[in-house]
Structure formats: structure tokens, C-alpha cells
Amino acid sequence: MNDLIKTGCILVTGGAGFIGSAFIRQLLELTDYRVINIDALTYAGNLATVSDVMQSPRHEFVHADIIDGPRMRQLFENNQPLALVHLAAESHVDRSIDGPGVFITSNIVGTYTLLEEARRYVTESVSEAAAQFRFHHVSTDEVFGSLGRDGEFTEESPYLPNSPYSASKAASDHLVRAWGETFRLNTVVSNCSNNYGPYQYP
């Protein structure tokens, strides 16, 4: 493993949320990566979640919205990341029913913006990091619909979203896959089940 792989830069979106902050703490504890933590600090984002790493020389917090293309481009260009771990999302089903528009904007348009800036970075940068770049999109098992009391979802499960939230995440999953197939961007999608823990938004 070369030094770049061991000590390069990782961009993390949604790093002030409860899952993103847990991921960043683990990343800083278990690796030597430099972490750029990007968060818009909406209702579910809170700097208290990363208060214990704010003074780390390997952690930088950036208050920004992922739909801001020029800002995202600047972060790619200035940091030459090895990877982007995309956790930022509007993620509450009830809120998506009351106001689906923000879910469309953040989850679909935001993911599209990141994909385009990642594609630009990989295409235009001559750095070794860009040549090895990976876009990791963190999604939800809710894109597969309702599981019921028994059974399980697999990678072959059909998409059956039942809410504006899960539909917006399903759309973003398809965008990531399409950018991987069409533009040969190195992508991976993980569909996580429900999580709970410290700093979780009520």
C-alpha cells in the first residue's frame, strides 16, 4: 500500500450528522487519512457531533451545501481526494410527506452535483489521487420497499420505494450507477438498514 492510499484525503458529505460523525471519528482513529467534513448544518446536522475531532489537524469542517457546484468543485480541486463518501441526505420519511421538494433538491440534485464535480475532477486532474478516486454513495434499504416481519433484502431485490424519501434515494442510487456505467466513474452504492446511536436526531 503506497503512502497516498494510506494518508490521502477523503471528502465526507453529511459529516455532522449522527452516522457521518461516527464514520469520521472511526476514520480519524483507525487511519491516517485527512478528512474534509462537508455539511450544510440543517436540522439534523450538529457540530456537537464532531466536537471531539474539531481540533484534529487531519479534520477540516466546511459549512457548505452539496447543491453548490462551484463550492464542491473548489473542494475537489483544492484537496485532490482519493474518495468521496456521500452521506448527506434528507432522510426522514414523515418530513418527506409534509415537504417532498427539499428531498428532491438535496437527495437527487445534490447527488447529481457531486457526481458531475467528481467526473470533472477525475477527467481534468492529473494527480495520482484522481486516478484512484472512488465515489461511495451511502443509501438506504428503504429503496426496496417494506420488508415485513420476515425475509431479507439482497442486491437483487427490486426497487419499490413507498415514500418521497425512499423515491428520492432510489433516484440518487440510479444516478450513481448510471455515472459509473456511462462515464466509467469508480462508484459503489451501499444500502444500509436503520441505524441508532449517539447524536441521532429524534
Short mmCIF file of C-alpha atoms in Angstrom, two decimals:
data_model
loop_
_atom_site.label_atom_id
_atom_site.label_comp_id
_atom_site.label_asym_id
_atom_site.label_seq_id
_atom_site.Cartn_x
_atom_site.Cartn_y
_atom_site.Cartn_z
CA MET A 1 0.00 0.00 0.00
CA ASN A 2 1.59 3.29 -1.08
CA ASP A 3 1.69 6.43 1.05
CA LEU A 4 -1.10 8.09 -0.95
CA ILE A 5 -3.52 5.27 -0.20
CA LYS A 6 -2.60 5.38 3.49
CA THR A 7 -2.53 9.13 4.06
CA GLY A 8 -4.57 10.77 1.29
CA CYS A 9 -7.66 12.95 1.59
CA ILE A 10 -11.27 11.77 1.92
CA LEU A 11 -14.25 14.07 1.35
CA VAL A 12 -17.23 13.20 3.56
CA THR A 13 -20.64 14.80 3.00
CA GLY A 14 -23.07 14.90 5.89
CA GLY A 15 -20.26 14.56 8.40
CA ALA A 16 -22.10 16.47 11.14
CA GLY A 17 -24.98 14.00 11.15
CA PHE A 18 -25.03 11.12 13.58
CA ILE A 19 -23.90 8.46 11.09
CA GLY A 20 -21.44 10.71 9.29
CA SER A 21 -19.84 11.89 12.51
CA ALA A 22 -19.42 8.31 13.74
CA PHE A 23 -17.79 7.41 10.43
CA ILE A 24 -15.40 10.37 10.66
CA ARG A 25 -14.38 9.54 14.22
CA GLN A 26 -13.58 5.98 13.16
CA LEU A 27 -11.73 7.18 10.07
CA LEU A 28 -9.53 9.50 12.11
CA GLU A 29 -8.92 6.89 14.79
CA LEU A 30 -8.12 3.95 12.54
CA THR A 31 -6.39 5.58 9.56
CA ASP A 32 -4.03 8.42 8.72
CA TYR A 33 -6.40 9.98 6.18
CA ARG A 34 -7.06 13.70 6.10
CA VAL A 35 -10.83 14.28 6.27
CA ILE A 36 -12.79 17.17 4.76
CA ASN A 37 -16.16 17.19 6.51
CA ILE A 38 -18.83 18.90 4.36
CA ASP A 39 -22.20 19.67 5.95
CA ALA A 40 -24.95 22.26 5.42
CA LEU A 41 -25.94 22.04 9.12
CA THR A 42 -29.66 21.65 8.53
CA TYR A 43 -31.97 20.38 11.30
CA ALA A 44 -30.18 17.01 11.60
CA GLY A 45 -26.62 18.36 11.42
CA ASN A 46 -24.92 19.48 14.59
CA LEU A 47 -21.28 20.41 15.18
CA ALA A 48 -21.54 18.90 18.66
CA THR A 49 -21.34 15.51 16.96
CA VAL A 50 -17.75 16.21 15.90
CA SER A 51 -16.67 18.42 18.79
CA ASP A 52 -14.10 15.82 19.85
CA VAL A 53 -12.29 15.95 16.49
CA MET A 54 -12.60 19.63 15.59
CA GLN A 55 -9.05 20.30 16.78
CA SER A 56 -7.53 17.40 14.90
CA PRO A 57 -5.00 18.57 12.29
CA ARG A 58 -6.41 15.90 9.96
CA HIS A 59 -10.03 17.13 10.18
CA GLU A 60 -11.42 20.20 8.44
CA PHE A 61 -15.07 21.23 8.67
CA VAL A 62 -16.60 23.01 5.68
CA HIS A 63 -20.04 24.60 6.03
CA ALA A 64 -21.46 24.12 2.54
CA ASP A 65 -24.44 22.71 0.65
CA ILE A 66 -23.82 19.86 -1.78
CA ILE A 67 -26.01 21.52 -4.42
CA ASP A 68 -23.45 24.35 -4.65
CA GLY A 69 -21.50 23.14 -7.68
CA PRO A 70 -18.76 25.81 -7.69
CA ARG A 71 -18.06 25.20 -3.99
CA MET A 72 -17.90 21.45 -4.48
CA ARG A 73 -15.58 21.94 -7.45
CA GLN A 74 -13.29 24.07 -5.31
CA LEU A 75 -13.15 21.38 -2.64
CA PHE A 76 -12.22 18.74 -5.21
CA GLU A 77 -9.56 20.92 -6.79
CA ASN A 78 -8.02 22.12 -3.54
CA ASN A 79 -7.90 18.75 -1.80
CA GLN A 80 -7.34 16.18 -4.59
CA PRO A 81 -9.28 13.48 -2.71
CA LEU A 82 -8.87 9.73 -3.02
CA ALA A 83 -12.58 9.25 -2.36
CA LEU A 84 -15.86 10.91 -1.58
CA VAL A 85 -18.16 9.22 0.94
CA HIS A 86 -21.60 10.68 0.31
CA LEU A 87 -23.75 10.52 3.44
CA ALA A 88 -25.52 13.89 3.15
CA ALA A 89 -29.26 13.46 2.66
CA GLU A 90 -32.69 14.48 3.80
CA SER A 91 -33.70 11.27 5.49
CA HIS A 92 -36.94 11.44 7.50
CA VAL A 93 -39.99 9.80 5.91
CA ASP A 94 -42.57 11.96 7.70
CA ARG A 95 -40.79 15.14 6.63
CA SER A 96 -40.73 13.90 3.04
CA ILE A 97 -44.51 13.54 3.11
CA ASP A 98 -45.01 17.04 4.52
CA GLY A 99 -42.49 18.66 2.15
CA PRO A 100 -41.05 16.46 -0.59
CA GLY A 101 -39.41 19.29 -2.54
CA VAL A 102 -36.36 19.59 -0.31
CA PHE A 103 -35.81 15.83 -0.62
CA ILE A 104 -35.78 16.10 -4.40
CA THR A 105 -33.33 19.00 -4.23
CA SER A 106 -30.93 17.57 -1.67
CA ASN A 107 -31.02 13.87 -2.45
CA ILE A 108 -31.34 13.94 -6.23
CA VAL A 109 -29.95 17.30 -7.37
CA GLY A 110 -27.29 17.23 -4.65
CA THR A 111 -26.10 13.78 -5.68
CA TYR A 112 -26.11 14.82 -9.35
CA THR A 113 -24.00 17.87 -8.48
CA LEU A 114 -21.44 15.74 -6.64
CA LEU A 115 -21.30 13.20 -9.47
CA GLU A 116 -20.65 15.90 -12.04
CA GLU A 117 -17.93 17.53 -9.96
CA ALA A 118 -16.36 14.13 -9.29
CA ARG A 119 -16.43 13.38 -13.02
CA ARG A 120 -14.85 16.73 -13.80
CA TYR A 121 -12.15 16.11 -11.18
CA VAL A 122 -11.28 12.63 -12.48
CA THR A 123 -11.28 13.84 -16.08
CA GLU A 124 -9.28 17.03 -15.63
CA SER A 125 -6.88 16.33 -12.75
CA VAL A 126 -3.56 14.66 -13.47
CA SER A 127 -2.98 13.69 -9.83
CA GLU A 128 -2.45 10.11 -8.71
CA ALA A 129 -5.34 10.56 -6.28
CA ALA A 130 -7.75 11.40 -9.11
CA ALA A 131 -6.65 8.30 -11.00
CA GLN A 132 -7.63 6.17 -7.97
CA PHE A 133 -10.73 8.14 -6.96
CA ARG A 134 -13.88 6.35 -5.78
CA PHE A 135 -17.38 7.76 -5.23
CA HIS A 136 -19.09 5.88 -2.37
CA HIS A 137 -22.81 6.62 -2.19
CA VAL A 138 -24.47 5.67 1.11
CA SER A 139 -28.13 4.84 0.59
CA THR A 140 -30.94 3.04 2.42
CA ASP A 141 -32.71 -0.30 2.30
CA GLU A 142 -35.99 1.63 2.10
CA VAL A 143 -35.48 1.88 -1.67
CA PHE A 144 -36.54 -1.81 -1.75
CA GLY A 145 -39.91 -1.15 -0.08
CA SER A 146 -41.39 -2.72 3.05
CA LEU A 147 -39.82 -5.92 4.31
CA GLY A 148 -42.46 -7.05 6.78
CA ARG A 149 -41.76 -9.29 9.75
CA ASP A 150 -39.78 -11.92 7.84
CA GLY A 151 -37.45 -12.09 4.89
CA GLU A 152 -34.46 -10.10 3.78
CA PHE A 153 -33.29 -7.77 1.05
CA THR A 154 -30.42 -8.66 -1.26
CA GLU A 155 -28.53 -6.89 -4.02
CA GLU A 156 -31.01 -8.46 -6.45
CA SER A 157 -34.10 -7.08 -4.66
CA PRO A 158 -36.24 -4.88 -6.94
CA TYR A 159 -36.62 -1.19 -6.20
CA LEU A 160 -40.08 -0.47 -4.73
CA PRO A 161 -39.87 2.90 -2.93
CA ASN A 162 -43.02 3.80 -1.00
CA SER A 163 -42.37 7.38 0.15
CA PRO A 164 -40.96 10.59 -1.31
CA TYR A 165 -37.86 9.97 0.82
CA SER A 166 -37.20 6.46 -0.47
CA ALA A 167 -38.06 7.50 -4.03
CA SER A 168 -35.51 10.31 -3.86
CA LYS A 169 -32.86 7.92 -2.56
CA ALA A 170 -33.72 5.36 -5.23
CA ALA A 171 -33.30 8.04 -7.88
CA SER A 172 -29.91 9.01 -6.46
CA ASP A 173 -28.83 5.34 -6.45
CA HIS A 174 -29.70 5.08 -10.14
CA LEU A 175 -27.79 8.27 -10.91
CA VAL A 176 -24.68 6.89 -9.23
CA ARG A 177 -24.95 3.62 -11.13
CA ALA A 178 -25.54 5.48 -14.39
CA TRP A 179 -22.47 7.71 -13.91
CA GLY A 180 -20.46 4.58 -13.20
CA GLU A 181 -21.66 2.81 -16.34
CA THR A 182 -21.79 5.79 -18.70
CA PHE A 183 -18.76 7.81 -17.62
CA ARG A 184 -16.73 4.97 -16.05
CA LEU A 185 -16.62 6.81 -12.73
CA ASN A 186 -15.47 4.42 -10.00
CA THR A 187 -18.63 4.15 -7.88
CA VAL A 188 -20.09 1.96 -5.16
CA VAL A 189 -23.54 2.09 -3.54
CA SER A 190 -24.27 0.69 -0.08
CA ASN A 191 -27.88 0.26 1.06
CA CYS A 192 -27.91 0.41 4.84
CA SER A 193 -30.64 -0.66 7.24
CA ASN A 194 -31.86 1.52 10.10
CA ASN A 195 -29.20 2.76 12.49
CA TYR A 196 -29.35 4.14 16.00
CA GLY A 197 -26.85 5.59 18.41
CA PRO A 198 -25.32 8.71 19.96
CA TYR A 199 -26.26 12.06 18.39
CA GLN A 200 -29.20 10.58 16.48
CA TYR A 201 -31.79 13.19 15.53
CA PRO A 202 -35.07 12.40 17.35
#
